[in-house]
Coordinates of C-alpha atoms and ligand atoms in Angstrom, one line a residue:
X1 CA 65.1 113.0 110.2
X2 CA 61.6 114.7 110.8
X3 CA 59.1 112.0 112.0
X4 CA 55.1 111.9 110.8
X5 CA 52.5 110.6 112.6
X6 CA 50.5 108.3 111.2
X7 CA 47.2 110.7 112.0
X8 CA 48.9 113.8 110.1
X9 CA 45.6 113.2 108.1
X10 CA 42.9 113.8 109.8
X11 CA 40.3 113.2 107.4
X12 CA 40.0 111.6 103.3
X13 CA 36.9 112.1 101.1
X14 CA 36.0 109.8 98.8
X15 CA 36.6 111.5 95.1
X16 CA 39.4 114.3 95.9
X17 CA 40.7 116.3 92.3
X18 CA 44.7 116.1 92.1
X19 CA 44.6 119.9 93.7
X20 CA 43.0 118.4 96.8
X21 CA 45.7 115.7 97.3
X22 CA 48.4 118.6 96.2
X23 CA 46.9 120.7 98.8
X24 CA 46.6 117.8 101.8
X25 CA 50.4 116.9 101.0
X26 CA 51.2 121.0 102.0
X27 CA 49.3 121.5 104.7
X28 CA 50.3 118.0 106.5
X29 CA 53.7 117.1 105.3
X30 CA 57.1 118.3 105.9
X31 CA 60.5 117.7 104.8
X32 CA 61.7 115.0 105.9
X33 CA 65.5 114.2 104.7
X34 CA 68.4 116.8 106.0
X35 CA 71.1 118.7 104.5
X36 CA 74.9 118.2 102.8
X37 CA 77.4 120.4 101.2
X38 CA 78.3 119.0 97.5
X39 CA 80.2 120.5 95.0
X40 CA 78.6 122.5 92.6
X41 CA 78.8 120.3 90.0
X42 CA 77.1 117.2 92.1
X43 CA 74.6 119.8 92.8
X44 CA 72.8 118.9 89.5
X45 CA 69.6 117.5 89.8
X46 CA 69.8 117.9 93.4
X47 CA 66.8 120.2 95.7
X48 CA 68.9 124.0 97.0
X49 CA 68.5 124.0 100.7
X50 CA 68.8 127.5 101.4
X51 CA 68.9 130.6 99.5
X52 CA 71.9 130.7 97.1
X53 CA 73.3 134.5 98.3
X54 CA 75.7 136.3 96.0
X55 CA 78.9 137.0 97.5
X56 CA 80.2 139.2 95.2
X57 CA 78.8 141.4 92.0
X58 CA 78.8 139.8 88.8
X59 CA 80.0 140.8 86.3
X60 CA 82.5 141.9 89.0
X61 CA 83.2 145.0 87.5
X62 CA 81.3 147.1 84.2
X63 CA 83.1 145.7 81.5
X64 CA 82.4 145.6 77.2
X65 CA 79.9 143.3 75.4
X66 CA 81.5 143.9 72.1
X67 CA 84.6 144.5 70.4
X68 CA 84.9 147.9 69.4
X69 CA 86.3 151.3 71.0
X70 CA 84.9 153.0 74.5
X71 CA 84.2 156.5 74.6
X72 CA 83.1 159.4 77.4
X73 CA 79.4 159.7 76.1
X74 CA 80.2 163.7 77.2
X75 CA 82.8 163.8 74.3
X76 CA 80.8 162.9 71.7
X77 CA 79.0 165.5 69.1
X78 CA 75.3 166.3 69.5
X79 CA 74.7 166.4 65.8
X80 CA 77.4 165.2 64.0
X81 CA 80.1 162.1 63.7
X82 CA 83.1 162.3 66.2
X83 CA 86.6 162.3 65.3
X84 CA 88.6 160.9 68.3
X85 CA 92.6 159.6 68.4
X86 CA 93.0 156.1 69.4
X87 CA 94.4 155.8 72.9
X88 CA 94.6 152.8 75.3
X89 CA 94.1 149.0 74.3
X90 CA 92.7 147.1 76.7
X91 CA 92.2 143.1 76.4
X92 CA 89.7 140.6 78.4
X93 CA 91.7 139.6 81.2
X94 CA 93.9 142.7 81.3
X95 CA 93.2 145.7 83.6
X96 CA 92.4 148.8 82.7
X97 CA 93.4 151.0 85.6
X98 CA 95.0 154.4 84.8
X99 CA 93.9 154.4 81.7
X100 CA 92.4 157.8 80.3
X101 CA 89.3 158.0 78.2
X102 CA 89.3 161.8 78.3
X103 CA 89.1 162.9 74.9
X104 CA 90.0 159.8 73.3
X105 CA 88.5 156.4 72.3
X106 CA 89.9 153.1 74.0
X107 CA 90.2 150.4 71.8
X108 CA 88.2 147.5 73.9
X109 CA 87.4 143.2 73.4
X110 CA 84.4 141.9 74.6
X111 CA 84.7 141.3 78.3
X112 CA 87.2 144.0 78.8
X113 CA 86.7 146.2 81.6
X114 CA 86.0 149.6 80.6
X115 CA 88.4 152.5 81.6
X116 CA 87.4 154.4 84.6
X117 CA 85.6 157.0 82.9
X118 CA 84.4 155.7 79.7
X119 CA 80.9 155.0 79.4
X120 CA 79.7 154.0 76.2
X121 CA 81.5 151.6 73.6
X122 CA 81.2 151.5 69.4
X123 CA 80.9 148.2 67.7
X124 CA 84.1 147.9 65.5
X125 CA 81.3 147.6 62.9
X126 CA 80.2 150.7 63.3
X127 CA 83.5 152.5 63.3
X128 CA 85.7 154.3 60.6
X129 CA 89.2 154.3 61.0
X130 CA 91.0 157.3 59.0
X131 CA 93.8 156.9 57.0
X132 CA 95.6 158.9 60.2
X133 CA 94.7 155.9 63.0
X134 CA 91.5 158.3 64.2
X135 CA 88.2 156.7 64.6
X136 CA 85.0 158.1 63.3
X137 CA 82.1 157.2 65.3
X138 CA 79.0 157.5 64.3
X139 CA 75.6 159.4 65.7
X140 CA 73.3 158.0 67.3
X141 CA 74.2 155.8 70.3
X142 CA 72.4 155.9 73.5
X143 CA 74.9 156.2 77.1
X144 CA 75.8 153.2 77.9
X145 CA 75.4 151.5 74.9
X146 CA 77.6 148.1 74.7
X147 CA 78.4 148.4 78.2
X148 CA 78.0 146.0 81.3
X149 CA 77.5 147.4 84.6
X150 CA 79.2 146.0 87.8
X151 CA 76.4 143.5 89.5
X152 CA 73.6 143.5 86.4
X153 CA 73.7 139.9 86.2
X154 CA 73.9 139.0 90.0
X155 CA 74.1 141.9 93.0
X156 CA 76.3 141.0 95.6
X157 CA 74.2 140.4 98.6
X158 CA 71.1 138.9 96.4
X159 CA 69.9 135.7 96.3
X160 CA 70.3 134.3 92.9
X161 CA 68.6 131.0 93.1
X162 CA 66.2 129.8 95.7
X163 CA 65.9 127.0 98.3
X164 CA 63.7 124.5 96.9
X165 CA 64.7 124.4 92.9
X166 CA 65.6 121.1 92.0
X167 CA 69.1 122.7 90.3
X168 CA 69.8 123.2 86.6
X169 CA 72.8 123.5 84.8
X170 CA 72.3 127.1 84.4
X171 CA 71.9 127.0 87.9
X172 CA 75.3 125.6 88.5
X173 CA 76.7 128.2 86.1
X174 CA 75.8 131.0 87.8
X175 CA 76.2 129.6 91.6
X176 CA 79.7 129.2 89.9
X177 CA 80.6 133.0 88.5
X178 CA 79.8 134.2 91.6
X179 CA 83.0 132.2 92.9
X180 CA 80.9 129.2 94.8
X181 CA 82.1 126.0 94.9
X182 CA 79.8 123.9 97.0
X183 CA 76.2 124.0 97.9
X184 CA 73.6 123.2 100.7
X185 CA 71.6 120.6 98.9
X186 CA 69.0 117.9 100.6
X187 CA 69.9 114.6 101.0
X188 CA 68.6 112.6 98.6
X189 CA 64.8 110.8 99.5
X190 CA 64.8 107.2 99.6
X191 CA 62.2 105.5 97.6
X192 CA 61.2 101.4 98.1
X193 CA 59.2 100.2 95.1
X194 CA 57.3 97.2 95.1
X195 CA 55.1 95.5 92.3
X196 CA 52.2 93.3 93.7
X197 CA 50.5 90.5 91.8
X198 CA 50.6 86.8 91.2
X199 CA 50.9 86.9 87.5
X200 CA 54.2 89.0 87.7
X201 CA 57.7 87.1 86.3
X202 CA 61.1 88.7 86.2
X203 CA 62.5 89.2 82.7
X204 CA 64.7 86.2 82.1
X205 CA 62.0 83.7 83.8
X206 CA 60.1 81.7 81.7
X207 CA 56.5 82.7 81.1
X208 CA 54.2 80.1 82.5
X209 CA 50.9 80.3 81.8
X210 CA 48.7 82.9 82.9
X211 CA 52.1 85.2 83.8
X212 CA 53.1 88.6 82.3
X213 CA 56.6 90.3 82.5
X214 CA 56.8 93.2 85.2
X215 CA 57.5 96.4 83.8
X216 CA 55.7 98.5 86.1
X217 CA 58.7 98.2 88.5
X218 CA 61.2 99.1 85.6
X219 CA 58.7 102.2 84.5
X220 CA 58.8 103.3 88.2
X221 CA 62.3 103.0 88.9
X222 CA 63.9 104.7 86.0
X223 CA 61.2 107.3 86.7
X224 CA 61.9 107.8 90.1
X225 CA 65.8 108.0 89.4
X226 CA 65.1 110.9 86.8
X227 CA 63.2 112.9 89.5
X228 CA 66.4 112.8 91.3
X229 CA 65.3 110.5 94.3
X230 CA 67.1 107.3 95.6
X231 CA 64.9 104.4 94.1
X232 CA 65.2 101.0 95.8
X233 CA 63.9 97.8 94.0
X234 CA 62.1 95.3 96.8
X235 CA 60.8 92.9 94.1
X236 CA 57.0 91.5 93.7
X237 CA 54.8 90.7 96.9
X238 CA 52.3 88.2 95.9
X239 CA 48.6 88.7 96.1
X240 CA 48.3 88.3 99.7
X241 CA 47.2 90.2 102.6
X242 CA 49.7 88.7 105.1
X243 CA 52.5 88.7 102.9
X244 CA 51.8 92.6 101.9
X245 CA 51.4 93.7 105.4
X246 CA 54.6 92.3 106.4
X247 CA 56.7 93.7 103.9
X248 CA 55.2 96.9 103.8
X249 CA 56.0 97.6 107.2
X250 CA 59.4 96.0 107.2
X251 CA 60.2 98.8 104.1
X252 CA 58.9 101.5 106.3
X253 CA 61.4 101.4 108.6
X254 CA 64.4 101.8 106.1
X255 CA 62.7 104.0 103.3
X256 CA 61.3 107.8 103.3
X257 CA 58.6 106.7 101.2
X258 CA 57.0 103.3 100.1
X259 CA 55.4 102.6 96.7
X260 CA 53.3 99.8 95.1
X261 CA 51.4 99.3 92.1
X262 CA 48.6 96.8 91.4
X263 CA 46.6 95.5 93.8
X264 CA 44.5 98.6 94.9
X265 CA 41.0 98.5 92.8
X266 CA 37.9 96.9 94.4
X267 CA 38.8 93.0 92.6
X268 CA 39.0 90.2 95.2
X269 CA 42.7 89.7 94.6
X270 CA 43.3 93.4 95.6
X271 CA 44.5 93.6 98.7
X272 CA 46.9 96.4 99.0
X273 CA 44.6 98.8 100.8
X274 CA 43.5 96.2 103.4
X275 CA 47.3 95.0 104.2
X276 CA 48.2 99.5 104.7
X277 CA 44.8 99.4 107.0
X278 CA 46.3 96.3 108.9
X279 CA 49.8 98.3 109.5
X280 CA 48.9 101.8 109.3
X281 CA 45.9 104.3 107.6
X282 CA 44.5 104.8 104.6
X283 CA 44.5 108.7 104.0
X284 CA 42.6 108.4 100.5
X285 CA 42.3 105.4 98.3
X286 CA 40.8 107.2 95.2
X287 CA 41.3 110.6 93.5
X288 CA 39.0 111.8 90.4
X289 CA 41.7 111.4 87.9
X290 CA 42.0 109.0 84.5
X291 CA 43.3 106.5 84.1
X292 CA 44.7 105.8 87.3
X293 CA 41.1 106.6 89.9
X294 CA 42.4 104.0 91.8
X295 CA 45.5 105.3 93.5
X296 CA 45.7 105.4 97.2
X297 CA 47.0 106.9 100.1
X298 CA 48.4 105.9 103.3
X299 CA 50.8 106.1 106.5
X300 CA 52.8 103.1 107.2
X301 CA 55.2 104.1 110.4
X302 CA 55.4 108.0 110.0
X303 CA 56.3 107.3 106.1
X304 CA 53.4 107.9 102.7
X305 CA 52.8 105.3 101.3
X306 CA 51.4 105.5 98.1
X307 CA 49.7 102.4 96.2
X308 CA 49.4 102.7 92.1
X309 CA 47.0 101.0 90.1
X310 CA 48.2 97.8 88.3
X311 CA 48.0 99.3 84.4
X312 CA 51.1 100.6 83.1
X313 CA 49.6 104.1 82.0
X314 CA 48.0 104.5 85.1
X315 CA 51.1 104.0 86.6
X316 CA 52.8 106.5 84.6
X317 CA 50.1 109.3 84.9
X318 CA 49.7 108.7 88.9
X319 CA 53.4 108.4 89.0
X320 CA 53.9 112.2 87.8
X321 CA 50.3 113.9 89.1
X322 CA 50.0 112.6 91.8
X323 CA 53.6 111.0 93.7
X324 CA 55.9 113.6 92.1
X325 CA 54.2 116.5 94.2
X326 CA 54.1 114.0 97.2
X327 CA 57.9 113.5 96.8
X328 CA 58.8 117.4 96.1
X329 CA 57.0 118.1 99.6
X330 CA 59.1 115.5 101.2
X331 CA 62.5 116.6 99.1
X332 CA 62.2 120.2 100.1
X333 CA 61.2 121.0 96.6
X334 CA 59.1 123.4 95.8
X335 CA 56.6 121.9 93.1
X336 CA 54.5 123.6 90.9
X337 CA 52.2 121.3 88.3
X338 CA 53.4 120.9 85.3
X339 CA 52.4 123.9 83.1
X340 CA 52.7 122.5 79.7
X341 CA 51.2 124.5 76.9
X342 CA 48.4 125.0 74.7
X343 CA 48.1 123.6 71.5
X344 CA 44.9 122.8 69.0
X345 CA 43.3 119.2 69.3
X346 CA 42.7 117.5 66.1
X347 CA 40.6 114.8 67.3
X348 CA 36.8 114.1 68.9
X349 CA 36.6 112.7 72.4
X350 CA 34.2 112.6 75.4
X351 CA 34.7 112.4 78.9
X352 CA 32.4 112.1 82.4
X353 CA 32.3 115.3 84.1
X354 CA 34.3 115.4 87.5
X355 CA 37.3 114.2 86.6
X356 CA 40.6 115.1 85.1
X357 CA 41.6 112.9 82.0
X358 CA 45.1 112.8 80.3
X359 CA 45.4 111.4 76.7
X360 CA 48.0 110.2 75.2
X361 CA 48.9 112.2 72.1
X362 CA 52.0 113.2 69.5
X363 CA 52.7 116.7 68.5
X364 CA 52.0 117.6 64.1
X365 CA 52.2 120.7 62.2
X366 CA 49.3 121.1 60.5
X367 CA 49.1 123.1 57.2
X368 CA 49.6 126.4 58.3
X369 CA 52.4 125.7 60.7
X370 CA 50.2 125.6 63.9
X371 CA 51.2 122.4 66.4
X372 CA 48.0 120.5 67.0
X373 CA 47.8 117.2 68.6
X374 CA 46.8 113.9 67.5
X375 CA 45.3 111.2 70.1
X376 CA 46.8 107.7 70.3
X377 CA 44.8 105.4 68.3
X378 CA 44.0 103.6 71.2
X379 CA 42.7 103.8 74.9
X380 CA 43.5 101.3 77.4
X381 CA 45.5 101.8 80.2
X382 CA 47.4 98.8 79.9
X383 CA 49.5 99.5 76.6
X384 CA 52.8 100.7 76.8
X385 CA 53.5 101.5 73.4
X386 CA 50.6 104.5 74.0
X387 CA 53.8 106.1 75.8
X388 CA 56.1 105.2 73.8
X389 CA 55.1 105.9 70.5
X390 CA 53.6 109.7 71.8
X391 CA 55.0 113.1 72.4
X392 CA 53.0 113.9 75.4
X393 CA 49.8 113.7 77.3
X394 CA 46.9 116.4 76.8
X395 CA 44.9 117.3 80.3
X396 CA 41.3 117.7 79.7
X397 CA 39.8 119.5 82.8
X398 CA 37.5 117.9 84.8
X399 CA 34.2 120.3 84.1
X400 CA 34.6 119.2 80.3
X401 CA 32.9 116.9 78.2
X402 CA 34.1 116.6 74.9
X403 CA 36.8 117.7 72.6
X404 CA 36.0 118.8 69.0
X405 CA 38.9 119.3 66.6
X406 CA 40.1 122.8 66.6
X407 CA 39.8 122.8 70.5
X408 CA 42.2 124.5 72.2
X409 CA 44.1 122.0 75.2
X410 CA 46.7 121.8 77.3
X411 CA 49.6 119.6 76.3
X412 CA 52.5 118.5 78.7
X413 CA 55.4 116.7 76.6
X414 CA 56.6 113.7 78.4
X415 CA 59.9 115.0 79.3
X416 CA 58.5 117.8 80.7
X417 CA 56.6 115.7 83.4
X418 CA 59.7 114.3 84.8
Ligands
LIG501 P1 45.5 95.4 89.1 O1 45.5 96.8 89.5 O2 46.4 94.6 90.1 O3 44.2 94.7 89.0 O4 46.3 95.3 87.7 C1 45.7 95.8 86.6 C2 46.4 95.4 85.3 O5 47.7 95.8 85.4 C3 46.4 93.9 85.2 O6 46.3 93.6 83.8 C4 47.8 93.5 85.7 O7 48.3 92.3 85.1 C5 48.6 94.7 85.2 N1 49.8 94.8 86.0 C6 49.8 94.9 87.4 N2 51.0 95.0 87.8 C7 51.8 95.0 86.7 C8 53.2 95.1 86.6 N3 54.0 95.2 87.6 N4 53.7 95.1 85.3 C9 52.9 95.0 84.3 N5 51.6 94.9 84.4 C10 51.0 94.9 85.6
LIG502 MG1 46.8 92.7 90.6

């Protein structure tokens, strides 16, 4: 496993934008876990190590797309319908060596391959059969009409998917018709997630006074799991420098990366930033992004540590801005920001200047059929049911100041941030 050094950053301003951190986690991180082979189907989910090369062409020879009958393009009519006898029949799966299509018409199936000579194929749709067993094919096809060549879909020798895409099914579909059945994934990143605070209780405890439920840890785990990395739950560290020091570095040595939430703001019962200066650096321990300003950076032993604020939304919106490119980079993934799309706001807002802000809003039609969103009732950072009961998140840039309805923003649906 590749080993960081503490001082890969040099330097960490005070208010960096989300592109600064983006950019600091390329130019000083690395991959960090190896390689393994996996069946295709394992494969899912999972970041391509190399280059997924083509060994063969596919489709593996030119073949039919519809049902219908092939024909030599040079044996049809310039200006009129063609007469032609029925010759060959040829099924998927069967071969159609030595068969003839000089001067006659082939009766084909999707998928069949086409006759050595035959270049062009009639929809059965499209065809009149005479009362003698002749076809009549109509004017006006193009050469090569209806037919697949050899190698359109994948060249032998190409690469089909590239190193770094965290695999789709479709991906697994076509690493499989080109005859593959295992690839060169990267291991897996392991992940230790920690919640800090005194008021935190496990479900099942009873709530004493003053104590809340932990669901950051929940929020973070299944988060983590469905960006494909190996989450590990370490449980609560109290609000205590000592305490967090120790079992911060103790998690460094078994995880790639460590991650806490709560505990980093400027409050005198935050302390997380002070226990990662005691066993490591601080790299940056604010970015200019809302909610979630807040969220800092560090180096514990070689590994990132990243520390979350204590709100849930924060959590969420640092989670996927902020650690998911910090994770790609150490997957072998290659990240690009979400791109979400644009839709029309149909609320009022302002914002501060200098920051980037993500609200939480659900997608309506409104009464011409246009998708516009509509902004959670609410505000704070601290309620759930602002991600719950929403489509998405809109991303107000950080050089503007207001929204008006009928703006046009950016909107990133939830699943699409995962
Ligand atoms: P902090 O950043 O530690 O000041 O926490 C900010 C807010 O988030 C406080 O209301 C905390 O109680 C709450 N909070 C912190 N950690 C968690 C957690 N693990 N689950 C739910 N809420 C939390
Ligand atoms: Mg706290």
């Amino acid at each position: 496993m590749a080993q960081l050094s503490d001082d890969c950053f040099a330097f960490g301003g005070p208010l960096m934008t989300i592109e600064d951190a983006h950019a600091l986690f390329g130019e000083r991180l690395v991959a960090v876990v190896g390689t393994e082979d996996v069946p295709v189907l394992e494969a899912d989910g999972r970041i391509l190590a190399e280059d997924c090369v083509a060994p063969i062409d596919v489709p593996p020879f030119p073949n039919s797309a519809v049902d219908g009958y092939a024909v030599r393009f040079a044996d049809l009519r310039a200006s009129d319908a063609t007469v032609l006898p029925v010759g060959a029949v040829v099924a998927a799966g069967a071969s159609s060596e030595g068969v003839s299509a000089a001067g006659s018409a082939t009766r084909i199936f999707t998928g069949a391959p086409m006759p050595a000579e035959a270049d062009t194929v009639f929809m059965q749709e499209d065809v009149h059969v005479l009362p003698d067993g002749r076809v009549s094919l109509p004017l006006g096809l193009k050469r090569g009409a209806n037919s697949r060549d050899a190698g359109e879909d994948a060249a032998k020798g190409s690469s089909i998917v590239p190193a770094g895409r965290r695999l789709r099914p479709q991906d697994l579909a076509l690493a499989t018709a080109v005859g593959l059945r295992t690839l060169k994934v990267r291991r897996t990143l392991r992940v230790g997630v920690f919640s800090t605070g005194n008021e935190l209780v496990e479900p099942g405890a009873p709530l004493r006074p003053g104590a809340i439920y932990d669901s950051n840890r929940i929020l973070l785990l299944a988060l983590l799991r469905r960006m494909g990395v190996a989450a590990r739950d370490l449980g609560v560290i109290r609000d205590d420098p000592a305490a967090l020091a120790a079992r911060l570095s103790a998690a460094a040595a078994e995880h790639d990366v460590i991650l806490t939430s709560g505990g980093v703001s400027t409050g005198d019962e935050d302390h997380v930033k002070t226990a990662v200066e005691t066993v490591g650096r601080l790299v940056f321990w604010r970015l200019g992004i809302k909610p979630g300003r807040p969220v800092a950076m560090g180096m514990i032993d070689g590994k990132p540590f990243l520390g979350l604020p204590g709100n849930p939304v924060a959590v969420y919106v640092t989670l996927v801005f902020v650690v998911r490119p910090l994770l790609a980079r150490l997957a072998g993934e290659a990240y690009a920001p979400p791109r979400g799309f644009t839709v029309r706001a149909a609320f009022s807002y302002r914002k501060r200047a200098g920051r980037r802000e993500f609200v939480r809003a659900s997608l309506a039609q409104d009464a011409d059929g246009t998708w516009e969103a509509r902004k959670f009732q609410r505000d704070g950072a601290g309620m759930l049911s602002s991600l719950t009961d929403t489509d998405g998140l809109v991303e107000l840039e950080e050089d503007r100041i207001e929204v008006v309805p009928g703006d046009i923003v950016r909107f990133h649906p939830h699943e699409a941030l995962w």
